[in-house]
Amino acid sequence: YNEARNPGSREARIVDDITRANGEGPNTKANLSRVIAKKKEMLRLVDERETSREDRKRFVKENQMFELNRQGFYRNLQDKTADSEAPAEEVRRYWQQLWTEKEDDCAQQDRLLETITPICAHEEMSIDKEAFMQAITKTGDWKAPGRTRVYGFFVKRITALHEEIFRHAETIIRGQVEAPVWYSRGTTVMIPKDEKKLADPTALRPITCMPVLYKIVNKYVAATVKNMVESKKKKKNEGREPHNLPRRNHCHQAGA
């Protein structure tokens, strides 16, 4: 930059052209710094897009190999070994502190439960069989199945089970029976954010894999609640001016 400070120098004119071309005005140190920052951000975005593109290509290739050459897929997995592993006891101790329920948290929950009254507690939820069957067909084929090790691919295609699944799910949703322990119990897998920091428990990302039946029921309940909310909002907003209508809120589902 020192060589470009002389207004009459060739370097100054080049820098001035660059700053003006990037919408930062004449050649000043502040303008040049902003241009440099912009270019660095552009390079970072280009690098991220390239990395994302390579990841997608690798993902598609691995999926195709999983479908067409299962033996080769698992052989490649065996060849990918980490040089180090996170110490299991240290990882357990660290995440246990975050996940263990504290007494203060329990007191806070009790206080909230005493003051919040369910709005629709008096209404009985009708179980739409057709909508439930749609929830089954929309379940992901190969998403992690959890402790049951049953993939959605098989549940979707063994149609003889669908009636029985609906019957059991209906009794659980209505509260007629208590859901079995395995139904809402998942398997948590710790995924490293950075392969160079495998020994650091804080650099791990927990992913909880729930059973496919939990995902189906949860998908159905989420869609039903969303429809109930939108129906009530529609009745409440009848006769109101369009510009006074509240923005649409979506009900998000967990474990889908």
PDB file of N, CA and C in Angstrom, residues 45-102:
ATOM      1  N   LEU A  45     -16.377 -18.077   0.025  1.00  0.00           N
ATOM      2  CA  LEU A  45     -17.626 -18.639  -0.481  1.00  0.00           C
ATOM      3  C   LEU A  45     -17.377 -19.582  -1.655  1.00  0.00           C
ATOM      4  N   VAL A  46     -16.451 -19.197  -2.532  1.00  0.00           N
ATOM      5  CA  VAL A  46     -16.111 -20.063  -3.663  1.00  0.00           C
ATOM      6  C   VAL A  46     -15.531 -21.379  -3.159  1.00  0.00           C
ATOM      7  N   ASP A  47     -14.658 -21.285  -2.152  1.00  0.00           N
ATOM      8  CA  ASP A  47     -14.051 -22.490  -1.585  1.00  0.00           C
ATOM      9  C   ASP A  47     -15.115 -23.377  -0.939  1.00  0.00           C
ATOM     10  N   GLU A  48     -16.082 -22.760  -0.224  1.00  0.00           N
ATOM     11  CA  GLU A  48     -17.146 -23.538   0.398  1.00  0.00           C
ATOM     12  C   GLU A  48     -18.017 -24.226  -0.650  1.00  0.00           C
ATOM     13  N   ARG A  49     -18.340 -23.502  -1.733  1.00  0.00           N
ATOM     14  CA  ARG A  49     -19.150 -24.108  -2.792  1.00  0.00           C
ATOM     15  C   ARG A  49     -18.420 -25.276  -3.446  1.00  0.00           C
ATOM     16  N   GLU A  50     -17.121 -25.111  -3.654  1.00  0.00           N
ATOM     17  CA  GLU A  50     -16.343 -26.184  -4.265  1.00  0.00           C
ATOM     18  C   GLU A  50     -16.282 -27.401  -3.340  1.00  0.00           C
ATOM     19  N   THR A  51     -16.081 -27.132  -2.045  1.00  0.00           N
ATOM     20  CA  THR A  51     -16.052 -28.229  -1.077  1.00  0.00           C
ATOM     21  C   THR A  51     -17.396 -28.938  -1.017  1.00  0.00           C
ATOM     22  N   SER A  52     -18.482 -28.137  -1.018  1.00  0.00           N
ATOM     23  CA  SER A  52     -19.823 -28.716  -0.990  1.00  0.00           C
ATOM     24  C   SER A  52     -20.088 -29.545  -2.243  1.00  0.00           C
ATOM     25  N   ARG A  53     -19.627 -29.062  -3.385  1.00  0.00           N
ATOM     26  CA  ARG A  53     -19.821 -29.795  -4.642  1.00  0.00           C
ATOM     27  C   ARG A  53     -19.087 -31.129  -4.612  1.00  0.00           C
ATOM     28  N   GLU A  54     -17.854 -31.122  -4.092  1.00  0.00           N
ATOM     29  CA  GLU A  54     -17.089 -32.363  -3.999  1.00  0.00           C
ATOM     30  C   GLU A  54     -17.736 -33.334  -3.017  1.00  0.00           C
ATOM     31  N   ASP A  55     -18.277 -32.786  -1.919  1.00  0.00           N
ATOM     32  CA  ASP A  55     -18.951 -33.645  -0.944  1.00  0.00           C
ATOM     33  C   ASP A  55     -20.185 -34.297  -1.554  1.00  0.00           C
ATOM     34  N   ARG A  56     -20.948 -33.523  -2.342  1.00  0.00           N
ATOM     35  CA  ARG A  56     -22.138 -34.085  -2.985  1.00  0.00           C
ATOM     36  C   ARG A  56     -21.763 -35.181  -3.975  1.00  0.00           C
ATOM     37  N   LYS A  57     -20.701 -34.952  -4.747  1.00  0.00           N
ATOM     38  CA  LYS A  57     -20.254 -35.968  -5.697  1.00  0.00           C
ATOM     39  C   LYS A  57     -19.854 -37.244  -4.963  1.00  0.00           C
ATOM     40  N   ARG A  58     -19.116 -37.077  -3.858  1.00  0.00           N
ATOM     41  CA  ARG A  58     -18.688 -38.240  -3.087  1.00  0.00           C
ATOM     42  C   ARG A  58     -19.895 -38.956  -2.486  1.00  0.00           C
ATOM     43  N   PHE A  59     -20.870 -38.162  -1.997  1.00  0.00           N
ATOM     44  CA  PHE A  59     -22.064 -38.741  -1.393  1.00  0.00           C
ATOM     45  C   PHE A  59     -22.854 -39.561  -2.414  1.00  0.00           C
ATOM     46  N   VAL A  60     -23.043 -39.008  -3.620  1.00  0.00           N
ATOM     47  CA  VAL A  60     -23.772 -39.721  -4.676  1.00  0.00           C
ATOM     48  C   VAL A  60     -23.036 -41.000  -5.063  1.00  0.00           C
ATOM     49  N   LYS A  61     -21.709 -40.895  -5.164  1.00  0.00           N
ATOM     50  CA  LYS A  61     -20.912 -42.064  -5.537  1.00  0.00           C
ATOM     51  C   LYS A  61     -21.019 -43.158  -4.481  1.00  0.00           C
ATOM     52  N   GLU A  62     -20.954 -42.771  -3.205  1.00  0.00           N
ATOM     53  CA  GLU A  62     -21.048 -43.757  -2.136  1.00  0.00           C
ATOM     54  C   GLU A  62     -22.442 -44.375  -2.079  1.00  0.00           C
ATOM     55  N   ASN A  63     -23.476 -43.565  -2.326  1.00  0.00           N
ATOM     56  CA  ASN A  63     -24.837 -44.107  -2.344  1.00  0.00           C
ATOM     57  C   ASN A  63     -25.014 -45.133  -3.458  1.00  0.00           C
ATOM     58  N   GLN A  64     -24.478 -44.812  -4.634  1.00  0.00           N
ATOM     59  CA  GLN A  64     -24.572 -45.749  -5.750  1.00  0.00           C
ATOM     60  C   GLN A  64     -23.822 -47.037  -5.445  1.00  0.00           C
ATOM     61  N   MET A  65     -22.662 -46.904  -4.811  1.00  0.00           N
ATOM     62  CA  MET A  65     -21.893 -48.099  -4.466  1.00  0.00           C
ATOM     63  C   MET A  65     -22.638 -48.924  -3.421  1.00  0.00           C
ATOM     64  N   PHE A  66     -23.302 -48.238  -2.471  1.00  0.00           N
ATOM     65  CA  PHE A  66     -24.062 -48.947  -1.442  1.00  0.00           C
ATOM     66  C   PHE A  66     -25.195 -49.757  -2.069  1.00  0.00           C
ATOM     67  N   GLU A  67     -25.837 -49.188  -3.111  1.00  0.00           N
ATOM     68  CA  GLU A  67     -26.953 -49.869  -3.759  1.00  0.00           C
ATOM     69  C   GLU A  67     -26.488 -50.984  -4.690  1.00  0.00           C
ATOM     70  N   LEU A  68     -25.392 -50.746  -5.423  1.00  0.00           N
ATOM     71  CA  LEU A  68     -24.997 -51.665  -6.492  1.00  0.00           C
ATOM     72  C   LEU A  68     -23.831 -52.576  -6.125  1.00  0.00           C
ATOM     73  N   ASN A  69     -22.992 -52.129  -5.194  1.00  0.00           N
ATOM     74  CA  ASN A  69     -21.805 -52.914  -4.844  1.00  0.00           C
ATOM     75  C   ASN A  69     -21.584 -52.820  -3.342  1.00  0.00           C
ATOM     76  N   ARG A  70     -22.462 -53.477  -2.586  1.00  0.00           N
ATOM     77  CA  ARG A  70     -22.428 -53.383  -1.124  1.00  0.00           C
ATOM     78  C   ARG A  70     -21.091 -53.856  -0.556  1.00  0.00           C
ATOM     79  N   GLN A  71     -20.520 -54.886  -1.139  1.00  0.00           N
ATOM     80  CA  GLN A  71     -19.245 -55.413  -0.652  1.00  0.00           C
ATOM     81  C   GLN A  71     -18.137 -54.374  -0.813  1.00  0.00           C
ATOM     82  N   GLY A  72     -18.099 -53.712  -1.977  1.00  0.00           N
ATOM     83  CA  GLY A  72     -17.099 -52.674  -2.194  1.00  0.00           C
ATOM     84  C   GLY A  72     -17.295 -51.488  -1.273  1.00  0.00           C
ATOM     85  N   PHE A  73     -18.557 -51.165  -0.960  1.00  0.00           N
ATOM     86  CA  PHE A  73     -18.852 -50.050  -0.058  1.00  0.00           C
ATOM     87  C   PHE A  73     -18.257 -50.304   1.319  1.00  0.00           C
ATOM     88  N   TYR A  74     -18.502 -51.497   1.866  1.00  0.00           N
ATOM     89  CA  TYR A  74     -17.983 -51.814   3.197  1.00  0.00           C
ATOM     90  C   TYR A  74     -16.465 -51.984   3.184  1.00  0.00           C
ATOM     91  N   ARG A  75     -15.915 -52.427   2.063  1.00  0.00           N
ATOM     92  CA  ARG A  75     -14.461 -52.540   1.963  1.00  0.00           C
ATOM     93  C   ARG A  75     -13.817 -51.156   2.056  1.00  0.00           C
ATOM     94  N   ASN A  76     -14.426 -50.170   1.406  1.00  0.00           N
ATOM     95  CA  ASN A  76     -13.908 -48.803   1.487  1.00  0.00           C
ATOM     96  C   ASN A  76     -13.996 -48.254   2.899  1.00  0.00           C
ATOM     97  N   LEU A  77     -15.065 -48.609   3.600  1.00  0.00           N
ATOM     98  CA  LEU A  77     -15.195 -48.146   4.980  1.00  0.00           C
ATOM     99  C   LEU A  77     -14.093 -48.722   5.854  1.00  0.00           C
ATOM    100  N   GLN A  78     -13.747 -49.966   5.636  1.00  0.00           N
ATOM    101  CA  GLN A  78     -12.708 -50.604   6.434  1.00  0.00           C
ATOM    102  C   GLN A  78     -11.347 -49.975   6.181  1.00  0.00           C
ATOM    103  N   ASP A  79     -11.146 -49.454   4.975  1.00  0.00           N
ATOM    104  CA  ASP A  79      -9.864 -48.830   4.655  1.00  0.00           C
ATOM    105  C   ASP A  79      -9.701 -47.466   5.305  1.00  0.00           C
ATOM    106  N   LYS A  80     -10.831 -46.844   5.709  1.00  0.00           N
ATOM    107  CA  LYS A  80     -10.769 -45.512   6.312  1.00  0.00           C
ATOM    108  C   LYS A  80     -10.707 -45.660   7.823  1.00  0.00           C
ATOM    109  N   THR A  81      -9.531 -45.605   8.371  1.00  0.00           N
ATOM    110  CA  THR A  81      -9.347 -45.730   9.813  1.00  0.00           C
ATOM    111  C   THR A  81      -8.729 -44.461  10.360  1.00  0.00           C
ATOM    112  N   ALA A  82      -9.137 -44.095  11.559  1.00  0.00           N
ATOM    113  CA  ALA A  82      -8.619 -42.884  12.191  1.00  0.00           C
ATOM    114  C   ALA A  82      -7.338 -43.198  12.944  1.00  0.00           C
ATOM    115  N   ASP A  83      -6.447 -42.220  12.978  1.00  0.00           N
ATOM    116  CA  ASP A  83      -5.181 -42.403  13.673  1.00  0.00           C
ATOM    117  C   ASP A  83      -5.362 -42.383  15.181  1.00  0.00           C
ATOM    118  N   SER A  84      -6.385 -41.707  15.643  1.00  0.00           N
ATOM    119  CA  SER A  84      -6.630 -41.617  17.081  1.00  0.00           C
ATOM    120  C   SER A  84      -8.125 -41.630  17.339  1.00  0.00           C
ATOM    121  N   GLU A  85      -8.495 -41.943  18.567  1.00  0.00           N
ATOM    122  CA  GLU A  85      -9.892 -41.988  18.953  1.00  0.00           C
ATOM    123  C   GLU A  85     -10.110 -41.121  20.180  1.00  0.00           C
ATOM    124  N   ALA A  86     -11.332 -40.622  20.305  1.00  0.00           N
ATOM    125  CA  ALA A  86     -11.665 -39.828  21.482  1.00  0.00           C
ATOM    126  C   ALA A  86     -11.753 -40.758  22.692  1.00  0.00           C
ATOM    127  N   PRO A  87     -11.160 -40.389  23.825  1.00  0.00           N
ATOM    128  CA  PRO A  87     -11.242 -41.230  25.026  1.00  0.00           C
ATOM    129  C   PRO A  87     -12.687 -41.364  25.482  1.00  0.00           C
ATOM    130  N   ALA A  88     -13.186 -42.592  25.520  1.00  0.00           N
ATOM    131  CA  ALA A  88     -14.604 -42.839  25.782  1.00  0.00           C
ATOM    132  C   ALA A  88     -15.048 -42.271  27.124  1.00  0.00           C
ATOM    133  N   GLU A  89     -14.246 -42.477  28.168  1.00  0.00           N
ATOM    134  CA  GLU A  89     -14.635 -42.018  29.500  1.00  0.00           C
ATOM    135  C   GLU A  89     -14.692 -40.495  29.570  1.00  0.00           C
ATOM    136  N   GLU A  90     -13.746 -39.839  28.935  1.00  0.00           N
ATOM    137  CA  GLU A  90     -13.734 -38.371  28.928  1.00  0.00           C
ATOM    138  C   GLU A  90     -14.922 -37.821  28.151  1.00  0.00           C
ATOM    139  N   VAL A  91     -15.246 -38.458  27.032  1.00  0.00           N
ATOM    140  CA  VAL A  91     -16.406 -38.040  26.241  1.00  0.00           C
ATOM    141  C   VAL A  91     -17.687 -38.222  27.050  1.00  0.00           C
ATOM    142  N   ARG A  92     -17.818 -39.371  27.699  1.00  0.00           N
ATOM    143  CA  ARG A  92     -19.012 -39.639  28.503  1.00  0.00           C
ATOM    144  C   ARG A  92     -19.159 -38.626  29.631  1.00  0.00           C
ATOM    145  N   ARG A  93     -18.052 -38.321  30.316  1.00  0.00           N
ATOM    146  CA  ARG A  93     -18.091 -37.385  31.437  1.00  0.00           C
ATOM    147  C   ARG A  93     -18.495 -35.982  30.972  1.00  0.00           C
ATOM    148  N   TYR A  94     -17.937 -35.562  29.835  1.00  0.00           N
ATOM    149  CA  TYR A  94     -18.219 -34.209  29.342  1.00  0.00           C
ATOM    150  C   TYR A  94     -19.687 -34.055  28.951  1.00  0.00           C
ATOM    151  N   TRP A  95     -20.206 -35.007  28.163  1.00  0.00           N
ATOM    152  CA  TRP A  95     -21.575 -34.875  27.677  1.00  0.00           C
ATOM    153  C   TRP A  95     -22.597 -35.202  28.754  1.00  0.00           C
ATOM    154  N   GLN A  96     -22.204 -35.987  29.737  1.00  0.00           N
ATOM    155  CA  GLN A  96     -23.118 -36.283  30.835  1.00  0.00           C
ATOM    156  C   GLN A  96     -23.433 -35.016  31.624  1.00  0.00           C
ATOM    157  N   GLN A  97     -22.441 -34.129  31.771  1.00  0.00           N
ATOM    158  CA  GLN A  97     -22.666 -32.866  32.466  1.00  0.00           C
ATOM    159  C   GLN A  97     -23.696 -32.008  31.734  1.00  0.00           C
ATOM    160  N   LEU A  98     -23.701 -32.079  30.406  1.00  0.00           N
ATOM    161  CA  LEU A  98     -24.636 -31.267  29.623  1.00  0.00           C
ATOM    162  C   LEU A  98     -26.037 -31.867  29.601  1.00  0.00           C
ATOM    163  N   TRP A  99     -26.105 -33.189  29.623  1.00  0.00           N
ATOM    164  CA  TRP A  99     -27.399 -33.856  29.458  1.00  0.00           C
ATOM    165  C   TRP A  99     -28.081 -34.190  30.776  1.00  0.00           C
ATOM    166  N   THR A 100     -27.342 -34.216  31.883  1.00  0.00           N
ATOM    167  CA  THR A 100     -27.942 -34.576  33.162  1.00  0.00           C
ATOM    168  C   THR A 100     -28.868 -33.464  33.632  1.00  0.00           C
ATOM    169  N   GLU A 101     -30.066 -33.837  34.010  1.00  0.00           N
ATOM    170  CA  GLU A 101     -31.052 -32.856  34.461  1.00  0.00           C
ATOM    171  C   GLU A 101     -30.684 -32.354  35.848  1.00  0.00           C
ATOM    172  N   LYS A 102     -30.668 -31.040  36.007  1.00  0.00           N
ATOM    173  CA  LYS A 102     -30.328 -30.425  37.291  1.00  0.00           C
ATOM    174  C   LYS A 102     -31.601 -30.150  38.085  1.00  0.00           C
TER     175      LYS A 102
END
